Amino acid sequence: MSVKIDIRNVRKEFRIRDTREPFTALAGTDLDVREGEFLTLVGPSGCGKSTLLDLIGGLTEPSGGEILIDGMPVSGPGLDRGVVFQQYALFPWRTARANVEFGLEAKGVPRAERAERARHHLDLVGLGGFEERYPHELSGGMRQRVAIARSLAFDPDVLLMDEPFAALDAQPRESLQEELLRIWEKTGKTVVFITHGIDEAVYLGQRVAVMTSRPGRIKEIVEVDFDTREGDLRAAPAFGEYRHHVWTLLRDEVAAAREQERKVAVGHG
Ligand code: ADP
Ligand code: MG
């Protein structure tokens, strides 16, 4: 299987006001994301997950190392990568359709094609019939569906998702997880999905990459392979085993992260 995103020894430092020492968020992160795979990324809060996703998205530049997509260094944001964040980031004065069309307008896609692509992608995320609703007329889950439709409308190869379902209640979250898997199977996109939910990571990911506490590196990659996706997967024994394995890996890192926070708080960080 070919490598889609090649993250090589990536380092990210931030300059913090009033301090001489740079703050190291990522130190020597290595990760290969395979073409067409669904990779989930978990790690303790503050370990550098969002920092890594922003780097893949080209929203920021690494302080060291490099990120290649299809063998080419990332040099900025691009339409080959769609990003979905936790916040809905929809324009409140635009309908669902007009929100999806927004980027297509900027790209100069003709009106009829824009409308067709918006309709198609809203349909794909299960929002057929809701095209003319405004964000305030939609539930949180539906708004996040619009955001996903908007990023899919560009037909990016890669979907980068930073805790996109974290603000949702359990029921809409689970139905969005199922929808996303269905879309992924249908479109063959490469997905990198950050979550702090172990269940979500195991349910969605073909592989779960577990990060260490800050400075984040990849601690272990867990291959998740279910015999079947039929029925209530979360209740299956295999699901529990994967879940426990990821939980064990995370537990030590969360403890380390707590200790770090404590040191920072007393001025030894
Ligand atoms: P995560 O998404 O895993 O919770 P982040 O990638 O957001 O963590 O942050 C990693 C670390 O880098 C955190 O300690 C955070 O406070 C710090 N950080 C993130 N962005 C910046 C920034 N722009 N300036 C300074 N520090 C930052
Ligand atoms: Mg984050």
PDB file of C-alpha atoms and ligand atoms in Angstrom:
ATOM      1  CA  MET A   1       0.000   0.000   0.000  1.00  0.00           C
ATOM      2  CA  SER A   2       1.471   3.365  -0.926  1.00  0.00           C
ATOM      3  CA  VAL A   3       2.207   6.163   1.502  1.00  0.00           C
ATOM      4  CA  LYS A   4       0.009   9.230   1.147  1.00  0.00           C
ATOM      5  CA  ILE A   5       1.333  11.412   3.972  1.00  0.00           C
ATOM      6  CA  ASP A   6       4.922  10.981   5.058  1.00  0.00           C
ATOM      7  CA  ILE A   7       5.752  12.749   8.329  1.00  0.00           C
ATOM      8  CA  ARG A   8       9.488  12.677   8.909  1.00  0.00           C
ATOM      9  CA  ASN A   9      11.136  13.676  12.143  1.00  0.00           C
ATOM     10  CA  VAL A  10       8.836  16.663  12.505  1.00  0.00           C
ATOM     11  CA  ARG A  11       9.536  19.199  15.187  1.00  0.00           C
ATOM     12  CA  LYS A  12       7.429  22.165  16.186  1.00  0.00           C
ATOM     13  CA  GLU A  13       8.465  24.874  18.582  1.00  0.00           C
ATOM     14  CA  PHE A  14       6.474  27.879  19.628  1.00  0.00           C
ATOM     15  CA  ARG A  15       7.923  31.164  20.800  1.00  0.00           C
ATOM     16  CA  ILE A  16       6.211  32.256  23.941  1.00  0.00           C
ATOM     17  CA  ARG A  17       6.178  35.870  25.064  1.00  0.00           C
ATOM     18  CA  ASP A  18       8.556  36.738  27.907  1.00  0.00           C
ATOM     19  CA  THR A  19      10.495  33.472  27.749  1.00  0.00           C
ATOM     20  CA  ARG A  20      13.827  32.740  26.143  1.00  0.00           C
ATOM     21  CA  GLU A  21      13.356  29.014  25.794  1.00  0.00           C
ATOM     22  CA  PRO A  22      11.143  27.998  22.894  1.00  0.00           C
ATOM     23  CA  PHE A  23       8.230  25.771  23.819  1.00  0.00           C
ATOM     24  CA  THR A  24       8.503  22.355  22.149  1.00  0.00           C
ATOM     25  CA  ALA A  25       5.139  20.941  21.102  1.00  0.00           C
ATOM     26  CA  LEU A  26       6.437  18.180  18.822  1.00  0.00           C
ATOM     27  CA  ALA A  27       9.894  16.629  18.912  1.00  0.00           C
ATOM     28  CA  GLY A  28      10.811  14.203  16.167  1.00  0.00           C
ATOM     29  CA  THR A  29       7.415  12.887  15.133  1.00  0.00           C
ATOM     30  CA  ASP A  30       7.426  10.147  12.498  1.00  0.00           C
ATOM     31  CA  LEU A  31       4.277   8.773  10.909  1.00  0.00           C
ATOM     32  CA  ASP A  32       3.229   7.304   7.577  1.00  0.00           C
ATOM     33  CA  VAL A  33      -0.392   7.607   6.583  1.00  0.00           C
ATOM     34  CA  ARG A  34      -1.321   5.139   3.873  1.00  0.00           C
ATOM     35  CA  GLU A  35      -3.259   6.007   0.768  1.00  0.00           C
ATOM     36  CA  GLY A  36      -6.973   5.536   1.392  1.00  0.00           C
ATOM     37  CA  GLU A  37      -6.698   4.567   5.046  1.00  0.00           C
ATOM     38  CA  PHE A  38      -8.712   5.821   7.989  1.00  0.00           C
ATOM     39  CA  LEU A  39      -6.204   6.688  10.692  1.00  0.00           C
ATOM     40  CA  THR A  40      -7.283   7.906  14.095  1.00  0.00           C
ATOM     41  CA  LEU A  41      -4.926   9.821  16.357  1.00  0.00           C
ATOM     42  CA  VAL A  42      -5.241   9.848  20.144  1.00  0.00           C
ATOM     43  CA  GLY A  43      -3.047  11.293  22.856  1.00  0.00           C
ATOM     44  CA  PRO A  44      -3.279  13.197  26.123  1.00  0.00           C
ATOM     45  CA  SER A  45      -4.619  16.728  26.007  1.00  0.00           C
ATOM     46  CA  GLY A  46      -1.861  19.153  24.970  1.00  0.00           C
ATOM     47  CA  CYS A  47       0.424  16.482  23.456  1.00  0.00           C
ATOM     48  CA  GLY A  48       0.470  18.139  20.038  1.00  0.00           C
ATOM     49  CA  LYS A  49      -2.330  16.467  18.061  1.00  0.00           C
ATOM     50  CA  SER A  50      -3.799  19.685  16.683  1.00  0.00           C
ATOM     51  CA  THR A  51      -0.304  21.015  16.077  1.00  0.00           C
ATOM     52  CA  LEU A  52       0.425  17.978  13.908  1.00  0.00           C
ATOM     53  CA  LEU A  53      -2.851  18.288  12.007  1.00  0.00           C
ATOM     54  CA  ASP A  54      -2.232  21.993  11.339  1.00  0.00           C
ATOM     55  CA  LEU A  55       1.186  21.085   9.942  1.00  0.00           C
ATOM     56  CA  ILE A  56      -0.299  18.449   7.604  1.00  0.00           C
ATOM     57  CA  GLY A  57      -2.905  21.009   6.565  1.00  0.00           C
ATOM     58  CA  GLY A  58      -0.131  23.488   5.780  1.00  0.00           C
ATOM     59  CA  LEU A  59      -1.608  26.030   8.183  1.00  0.00           C
ATOM     60  CA  THR A  60       1.742  26.255   9.988  1.00  0.00           C
ATOM     61  CA  GLU A  61       5.331  25.285   9.168  1.00  0.00           C
ATOM     62  CA  PRO A  62       7.483  22.749  10.989  1.00  0.00           C
ATOM     63  CA  SER A  63      10.540  23.951  12.924  1.00  0.00           C
ATOM     64  CA  GLY A  64      12.366  20.858  11.741  1.00  0.00           C
ATOM     65  CA  GLY A  65      11.826  17.753   9.647  1.00  0.00           C
ATOM     66  CA  GLU A  66       9.341  17.581   6.800  1.00  0.00           C
ATOM     67  CA  ILE A  67       5.919  16.459   5.699  1.00  0.00           C
ATOM     68  CA  LEU A  68       5.440  15.011   2.242  1.00  0.00           C
ATOM     69  CA  ILE A  69       2.138  14.403   0.493  1.00  0.00           C
ATOM     70  CA  ASP A  70       2.422  12.141  -2.532  1.00  0.00           C
ATOM     71  CA  GLY A  71       6.167  12.673  -2.178  1.00  0.00           C
ATOM     72  CA  MET A  72       5.932  16.476  -2.374  1.00  0.00           C
ATOM     73  CA  PRO A  73       6.728  18.725   0.597  1.00  0.00           C
ATOM     74  CA  VAL A  74       3.713  20.549   2.045  1.00  0.00           C
ATOM     75  CA  SER A  75       4.175  24.247   1.349  1.00  0.00           C
ATOM     76  CA  GLY A  76       0.841  25.629   2.520  1.00  0.00           C
ATOM     77  CA  PRO A  77      -2.856  24.851   2.549  1.00  0.00           C
ATOM     78  CA  GLY A  78      -4.234  23.236  -0.589  1.00  0.00           C
ATOM     79  CA  LEU A  79      -7.460  21.932  -2.052  1.00  0.00           C
ATOM     80  CA  ASP A  80      -6.037  18.415  -1.905  1.00  0.00           C
ATOM     81  CA  ARG A  81      -6.648  18.566   1.880  1.00  0.00           C
ATOM     82  CA  GLY A  82      -9.975  19.364   3.513  1.00  0.00           C
ATOM     83  CA  VAL A  83     -10.006  20.325   7.179  1.00  0.00           C
ATOM     84  CA  VAL A  84     -12.910  19.915   9.610  1.00  0.00           C
ATOM     85  CA  PHE A  85     -12.646  21.385  13.108  1.00  0.00           C
ATOM     86  CA  GLN A  86     -14.640  20.918  16.275  1.00  0.00           C
ATOM     87  CA  GLN A  87     -16.381  24.273  15.884  1.00  0.00           C
ATOM     88  CA  TYR A  88     -18.834  24.435  13.042  1.00  0.00           C
ATOM     89  CA  ALA A  89     -17.298  27.516  11.418  1.00  0.00           C
ATOM     90  CA  LEU A  90     -20.299  27.986   9.158  1.00  0.00           C
ATOM     91  CA  PHE A  91     -21.424  31.398   7.923  1.00  0.00           C
ATOM     92  CA  PRO A  92     -24.645  32.091   9.858  1.00  0.00           C
ATOM     93  CA  TRP A  93     -26.078  34.269   7.083  1.00  0.00           C
ATOM     94  CA  ARG A  94     -25.722  31.578   4.447  1.00  0.00           C
ATOM     95  CA  THR A  95     -27.961  28.558   3.938  1.00  0.00           C
ATOM     96  CA  ALA A  96     -26.512  25.041   4.128  1.00  0.00           C
ATOM     97  CA  ARG A  97     -26.248  25.036   0.336  1.00  0.00           C
ATOM     98  CA  ALA A  98     -24.599  28.462   0.200  1.00  0.00           C
ATOM     99  CA  ASN A  99     -22.148  27.409   2.907  1.00  0.00           C
ATOM    100  CA  VAL A 100     -21.093  24.399   0.839  1.00  0.00           C
ATOM    101  CA  GLU A 101     -20.917  26.572  -2.282  1.00  0.00           C
ATOM    102  CA  PHE A 102     -18.734  29.176  -0.618  1.00  0.00           C
ATOM    103  CA  GLY A 103     -15.333  27.726  -1.448  1.00  0.00           C
ATOM    104  CA  LEU A 104     -16.518  26.707  -4.890  1.00  0.00           C
ATOM    105  CA  GLU A 105     -17.390  30.331  -5.642  1.00  0.00           C
ATOM    106  CA  ALA A 106     -13.902  31.407  -4.641  1.00  0.00           C
ATOM    107  CA  LYS A 107     -12.540  28.754  -6.970  1.00  0.00           C
ATOM    108  CA  GLY A 108     -14.640  30.100  -9.843  1.00  0.00           C
ATOM    109  CA  VAL A 109     -16.861  27.054 -10.306  1.00  0.00           C
ATOM    110  CA  PRO A 110     -19.876  28.087 -12.453  1.00  0.00           C
ATOM    111  CA  ARG A 111     -23.200  28.589 -10.676  1.00  0.00           C
ATOM    112  CA  ALA A 112     -25.047  25.524 -12.000  1.00  0.00           C
ATOM    113  CA  GLU A 113     -22.161  23.198 -11.215  1.00  0.00           C
ATOM    114  CA  ARG A 114     -21.807  24.734  -7.757  1.00  0.00           C
ATOM    115  CA  ALA A 115     -25.439  24.089  -6.979  1.00  0.00           C
ATOM    116  CA  GLU A 116     -25.171  20.525  -8.260  1.00  0.00           C
ATOM    117  CA  ARG A 117     -22.054  19.797  -6.237  1.00  0.00           C
ATOM    118  CA  ALA A 118     -23.568  21.308  -3.094  1.00  0.00           C
ATOM    119  CA  ARG A 119     -26.726  19.258  -3.537  1.00  0.00           C
ATOM    120  CA  HIS A 120     -24.741  16.070  -4.140  1.00  0.00           C
ATOM    121  CA  HIS A 121     -22.563  16.516  -1.067  1.00  0.00           C
ATOM    122  CA  LEU A 122     -25.394  17.549   1.236  1.00  0.00           C
ATOM    123  CA  ASP A 123     -27.153  14.405   0.057  1.00  0.00           C
ATOM    124  CA  LEU A 124     -24.021  12.376   0.777  1.00  0.00           C
ATOM    125  CA  VAL A 125     -23.947  13.532   4.409  1.00  0.00           C
ATOM    126  CA  GLY A 126     -27.658  12.822   4.827  1.00  0.00           C
ATOM    127  CA  LEU A 127     -28.924  16.395   4.517  1.00  0.00           C
ATOM    128  CA  GLY A 128     -30.991  16.040   1.366  1.00  0.00           C
ATOM    129  CA  GLY A 129     -33.994  18.363   1.796  1.00  0.00           C
ATOM    130  CA  PHE A 130     -32.191  20.694   4.210  1.00  0.00           C
ATOM    131  CA  GLU A 131     -30.357  22.711   1.553  1.00  0.00           C
ATOM    132  CA  GLU A 132     -32.175  25.971   2.234  1.00  0.00           C
ATOM    133  CA  ARG A 133     -31.938  25.878   6.036  1.00  0.00           C
ATOM    134  CA  TYR A 134     -29.757  28.379   7.863  1.00  0.00           C
ATOM    135  CA  PRO A 135     -27.263  27.121  10.476  1.00  0.00           C
ATOM    136  CA  HIS A 136     -29.480  28.311  13.362  1.00  0.00           C
ATOM    137  CA  GLU A 137     -32.265  26.147  11.949  1.00  0.00           C
ATOM    138  CA  LEU A 138     -30.088  23.019  12.145  1.00  0.00           C
ATOM    139  CA  SER A 139     -29.012  20.854  15.093  1.00  0.00           C
ATOM    140  CA  GLY A 140     -25.341  20.668  16.132  1.00  0.00           C
ATOM    141  CA  GLY A 141     -24.942  17.339  14.368  1.00  0.00           C
ATOM    142  CA  MET A 142     -26.519  18.695  11.179  1.00  0.00           C
ATOM    143  CA  ARG A 143     -24.251  21.738  11.236  1.00  0.00           C
ATOM    144  CA  GLN A 144     -21.247  19.489  11.485  1.00  0.00           C
ATOM    145  CA  ARG A 145     -22.615  17.519   8.520  1.00  0.00           C
ATOM    146  CA  VAL A 146     -22.697  20.770   6.536  1.00  0.00           C
ATOM    147  CA  ALA A 147     -19.061  21.414   7.489  1.00  0.00           C
ATOM    148  CA  ILE A 148     -18.135  17.932   6.282  1.00  0.00           C
ATOM    149  CA  ALA A 149     -20.089  18.426   3.045  1.00  0.00           C
ATOM    150  CA  ARG A 150     -18.274  21.705   2.516  1.00  0.00           C
ATOM    151  CA  SER A 151     -14.848  20.116   2.818  1.00  0.00           C
ATOM    152  CA  LEU A 152     -15.886  17.176   0.606  1.00  0.00           C
ATOM    153  CA  ALA A 153     -17.226  19.473  -2.112  1.00  0.00           C
ATOM    154  CA  PHE A 154     -13.659  20.258  -3.192  1.00  0.00           C
ATOM    155  CA  ASP A 155     -13.082  16.550  -3.608  1.00  0.00           C
ATOM    156  CA  PRO A 156      -9.875  16.584  -1.549  1.00  0.00           C
ATOM    157  CA  ASP A 157      -7.715  13.426  -1.450  1.00  0.00           C
ATOM    158  CA  VAL A 158      -7.199  13.869   2.263  1.00  0.00           C
ATOM    159  CA  LEU A 159      -9.662  14.719   5.006  1.00  0.00           C
ATOM    160  CA  LEU A 160      -8.110  16.142   8.187  1.00  0.00           C
ATOM    161  CA  MET A 161     -10.508  16.121  11.117  1.00  0.00           C
ATOM    162  CA  ASP A 162      -9.720  17.635  14.510  1.00  0.00           C
ATOM    163  CA  GLU A 163     -12.181  16.282  17.098  1.00  0.00           C
ATOM    164  CA  PRO A 164     -15.066  17.060  14.758  1.00  0.00           C
ATOM    165  CA  PHE A 165     -17.702  15.286  16.863  1.00  0.00           C
ATOM    166  CA  ALA A 166     -16.438  16.251  20.320  1.00  0.00           C
ATOM    167  CA  ALA A 167     -19.175  18.830  20.917  1.00  0.00           C
ATOM    168  CA  LEU A 168     -22.011  16.463  19.995  1.00  0.00           C
ATOM    169  CA  ASP A 169     -24.192  14.308  22.218  1.00  0.00           C
ATOM    170  CA  ALA A 170     -23.743  10.538  22.080  1.00  0.00           C
ATOM    171  CA  GLN A 171     -26.604   9.755  19.715  1.00  0.00           C
ATOM    172  CA  PRO A 172     -25.821  12.271  16.936  1.00  0.00           C
ATOM    173  CA  ARG A 173     -22.136  11.478  17.393  1.00  0.00           C
ATOM    174  CA  GLU A 174     -22.692   7.793  16.736  1.00  0.00           C
ATOM    175  CA  SER A 175     -24.802   8.409  13.677  1.00  0.00           C
ATOM    176  CA  LEU A 176     -22.178  10.797  12.298  1.00  0.00           C
ATOM    177  CA  GLN A 177     -19.483   8.199  12.916  1.00  0.00           C
ATOM    178  CA  GLU A 178     -21.461   5.697  10.861  1.00  0.00           C
ATOM    179  CA  GLU A 179     -22.090   8.232   8.113  1.00  0.00           C
ATOM    180  CA  LEU A 180     -18.432   9.148   7.978  1.00  0.00           C
ATOM    181  CA  LEU A 181     -17.397   5.504   7.617  1.00  0.00           C
ATOM    182  CA  ARG A 182     -19.930   5.071   4.850  1.00  0.00           C
ATOM    183  CA  ILE A 183     -18.608   8.177   3.042  1.00  0.00           C
ATOM    184  CA  TRP A 184     -15.032   7.014   3.497  1.00  0.00           C
ATOM    185  CA  GLU A 185     -15.851   3.589   2.046  1.00  0.00           C
ATOM    186  CA  LYS A 186     -17.651   5.195  -0.869  1.00  0.00           C
ATOM    187  CA  THR A 187     -15.045   7.836  -1.712  1.00  0.00           C
ATOM    188  CA  GLY A 188     -11.764   6.121  -0.795  1.00  0.00           C
ATOM    189  CA  LYS A 189     -10.342   9.256   0.802  1.00  0.00           C
ATOM    190  CA  THR A 190      -7.420   9.218   3.167  1.00  0.00           C
ATOM    191  CA  VAL A 191      -8.682  10.316   6.581  1.00  0.00           C
ATOM    192  CA  VAL A 192      -6.696  11.524   9.593  1.00  0.00           C
ATOM    193  CA  PHE A 193      -9.096  11.873  12.501  1.00  0.00           C
ATOM    194  CA  ILE A 194      -8.130  13.237  15.918  1.00  0.00           C
ATOM    195  CA  THR A 195     -10.222  12.288  18.906  1.00  0.00           C
ATOM    196  CA  HIS A 196      -9.892  12.082  22.646  1.00  0.00           C
ATOM    197  CA  GLY A 197     -12.452   9.278  22.682  1.00  0.00           C
ATOM    198  CA  ILE A 198     -10.898   5.822  22.805  1.00  0.00           C
ATOM    199  CA  ASP A 199     -14.145   4.203  21.639  1.00  0.00           C
ATOM    200  CA  GLU A 200     -14.366   6.613  18.747  1.00  0.00           C
ATOM    201  CA  ALA A 201     -10.728   5.939  17.787  1.00  0.00           C
ATOM    202  CA  VAL A 202     -11.219   2.160  17.783  1.00  0.00           C
ATOM    203  CA  TYR A 203     -14.609   2.316  16.094  1.00  0.00           C
ATOM    204  CA  LEU A 204     -13.454   4.512  13.213  1.00  0.00           C
ATOM    205  CA  GLY A 205      -9.776   3.754  12.715  1.00  0.00           C
ATOM    206  CA  GLN A 206      -8.191   1.019  10.652  1.00  0.00           C
ATOM    207  CA  ARG A 207      -5.178   2.045  12.658  1.00  0.00           C
ATOM    208  CA  VAL A 208      -5.055   3.996  15.903  1.00  0.00           C
ATOM    209  CA  ALA A 209      -1.902   6.069  16.387  1.00  0.00           C
ATOM    210  CA  VAL A 210      -1.278   6.750  20.070  1.00  0.00           C
ATOM    211  CA  MET A 211       0.855   9.775  20.914  1.00  0.00           C
ATOM    212  CA  THR A 212       3.070  10.313  23.941  1.00  0.00           C
ATOM    213  CA  SER A 213       2.650  13.275  26.263  1.00  0.00           C
ATOM    214  CA  ARG A 214       4.281  16.516  25.104  1.00  0.00           C
ATOM    215  CA  PRO A 215       6.554  16.767  23.229  1.00  0.00           C
ATOM    216  CA  GLY A 216       4.399  14.394  21.245  1.00  0.00           C
ATOM    217  CA  ARG A 217       5.774  11.502  19.304  1.00  0.00           C
ATOM    218  CA  ILE A 218       3.976   8.432  18.026  1.00  0.00           C
ATOM    219  CA  LYS A 219       4.156   5.910  20.821  1.00  0.00           C
ATOM    220  CA  GLU A 220       2.496   2.981  19.105  1.00  0.00           C
ATOM    221  CA  ILE A 221       0.227   2.254  16.194  1.00  0.00           C
ATOM    222  CA  VAL A 222      -2.530  -0.243  16.877  1.00  0.00           C
ATOM    223  CA  GLU A 223      -3.915  -2.110  13.862  1.00  0.00           C
ATOM    224  CA  VAL A 224      -7.648  -2.548  14.291  1.00  0.00           C
ATOM    225  CA  ASP A 225      -9.090  -5.432  12.347  1.00  0.00           C
ATOM    226  CA  PHE A 226     -12.616  -6.648  12.987  1.00  0.00           C
ATOM    227  CA  ASP A 227     -13.886  -9.844  11.392  1.00  0.00           C
ATOM    228  CA  THR A 228     -17.146  -8.128  10.682  1.00  0.00           C
ATOM    229  CA  ARG A 229     -18.720  -4.704  11.082  1.00  0.00           C
ATOM    230  CA  GLU A 230     -22.172  -6.207  11.376  1.00  0.00           C
ATOM    231  CA  GLY A 231     -24.295  -5.590  14.438  1.00  0.00           C
ATOM    232  CA  ASP A 232     -23.281  -3.765  17.582  1.00  0.00           C
ATOM    233  CA  LEU A 233     -19.543  -3.568  17.065  1.00  0.00           C
ATOM    234  CA  ARG A 234     -18.966  -1.704  20.328  1.00  0.00           C
ATOM    235  CA  ALA A 235     -20.339  -4.683  22.251  1.00  0.00           C
ATOM    236  CA  ALA A 236     -18.064  -7.226  20.509  1.00  0.00           C
ATOM    237  CA  PRO A 237     -15.257  -8.819  22.594  1.00  0.00           C
ATOM    238  CA  ALA A 238     -12.622  -7.785  20.030  1.00  0.00           C
ATOM    239  CA  PHE A 239     -13.741  -4.175  20.382  1.00  0.00           C
ATOM    240  CA  GLY A 240     -13.211  -4.348  24.138  1.00  0.00           C
ATOM    241  CA  GLU A 241      -9.732  -5.806  23.672  1.00  0.00           C
ATOM    242  CA  TYR A 242      -8.610  -3.064  21.273  1.00  0.00           C
ATOM    243  CA  ARG A 243     -10.170  -0.486  23.518  1.00  0.00           C
ATOM    244  CA  HIS A 244      -8.332  -1.792  26.553  1.00  0.00           C
ATOM    245  CA  HIS A 245      -5.019  -1.911  24.710  1.00  0.00           C
ATOM    246  CA  VAL A 246      -5.318   1.724  23.594  1.00  0.00           C
ATOM    247  CA  TRP A 247      -6.509   2.719  27.074  1.00  0.00           C
ATOM    248  CA  THR A 248      -3.426   1.113  28.658  1.00  0.00           C
ATOM    249  CA  LEU A 249      -1.099   2.917  26.245  1.00  0.00           C
ATOM    250  CA  LEU A 250      -2.812   6.219  26.973  1.00  0.00           C
ATOM    251  CA  ARG A 251      -2.998   5.843  30.735  1.00  0.00           C
ATOM    252  CA  ASP A 252       0.769   6.191  31.214  1.00  0.00           C
ATOM    253  CA  GLU A 253       0.925   9.175  28.879  1.00  0.00           C
ATOM    254  CA  VAL A 254      -1.940  10.961  30.586  1.00  0.00           C
ATOM    255  CA  ALA A 255      -0.150  10.495  33.924  1.00  0.00           C
ATOM    256  CA  ALA A 256       3.052  11.928  32.414  1.00  0.00           C
ATOM    257  CA  ALA A 257       1.112  14.869  30.973  1.00  0.00           C
ATOM    258  CA  ARG A 258      -0.406  15.624  34.403  1.00  0.00           C
ATOM    259  CA  GLU A 259       3.031  15.620  36.000  1.00  0.00           C
ATOM    260  CA  GLN A 260       4.263  18.013  33.283  1.00  0.00           C
ATOM    261  CA  GLU A 261       1.373  20.389  33.878  1.00  0.00           C
ATOM    262  CA  ARG A 262       2.135  20.381  37.568  1.00  0.00           C
ATOM    263  CA  LYS A 263       5.785  21.313  36.893  1.00  0.00           C
ATOM    264  CA  VAL A 264       4.754  24.096  34.515  1.00  0.00           C
ATOM    265  CA  ALA A 265       2.379  25.411  37.179  1.00  0.00           C
ATOM    266  CA  VAL A 266       5.168  25.672  39.776  1.00  0.00           C
ATOM    267  CA  GLY A 267       7.600  27.123  37.234  1.00  0.00           C
ATOM    268  CA  HIS A 268       9.868  24.168  36.423  1.00  0.00           C
ATOM    269  CA  GLY A 269       8.345  23.317  33.028  1.00  0.00           C
TER     270      GLY A 269
HETATM  271  P1  ADP B   1      -3.654  18.804  21.546  1.00  0.00           P
HETATM  272  O1  ADP B   1      -4.394  19.108  20.284  1.00  0.00           O
HETATM  273  O2  ADP B   1      -2.981  17.463  21.532  1.00  0.00           O
HETATM  274  O3  ADP B   1      -4.497  18.956  22.770  1.00  0.00           O
HETATM  275  P2  ADP B   1      -2.065  21.101  20.753  1.00  0.00           P
HETATM  276  O4  ADP B   1      -1.428  20.597  19.511  1.00  0.00           O
HETATM  277  O5  ADP B   1      -3.190  22.030  20.588  1.00  0.00           O
HETATM  278  O6  ADP B   1      -2.468  19.867  21.691  1.00  0.00           O
HETATM  279  O7  ADP B   1      -0.961  21.826  21.652  1.00  0.00           O
HETATM  280  C1  ADP B   1       0.261  21.204  22.004  1.00  0.00           C
HETATM  281  C2  ADP B   1       0.992  22.140  22.946  1.00  0.00           C
HETATM  282  O8  ADP B   1       1.434  23.287  22.247  1.00  0.00           O
HETATM  283  C3  ADP B   1       0.109  22.653  24.079  1.00  0.00           C
HETATM  284  O9  ADP B   1       0.879  22.714  25.248  1.00  0.00           O
HETATM  285  C4  ADP B   1      -0.320  24.013  23.604  1.00  0.00           C
HETATM  286  O10 ADP B   1      -0.566  24.870  24.697  1.00  0.00           O
HETATM  287  C5  ADP B   1       0.880  24.469  22.794  1.00  0.00           C
HETATM  288  N1  ADP B   1       0.521  25.358  21.677  1.00  0.00           N
HETATM  289  C6  ADP B   1      -0.308  25.075  20.665  1.00  0.00           C
HETATM  290  N2  ADP B   1      -0.384  26.096  19.793  1.00  0.00           N
HETATM  291  C7  ADP B   1       0.404  27.072  20.296  1.00  0.00           C
HETATM  292  C8  ADP B   1       0.760  28.402  19.873  1.00  0.00           C
HETATM  293  N3  ADP B   1       0.277  28.906  18.734  1.00  0.00           N
HETATM  294  N4  ADP B   1       1.606  29.102  20.653  1.00  0.00           N
HETATM  295  C9  ADP B   1       2.107  28.582  21.788  1.00  0.00           C
HETATM  296  N5  ADP B   1       1.832  27.342  22.242  1.00  0.00           N
HETATM  297  C10 ADP B   1       0.988  26.597  21.501  1.00  0.00           C
HETATM  298 MG    MG B   2      -6.336  19.669  19.923  1.00  0.00          MG
END
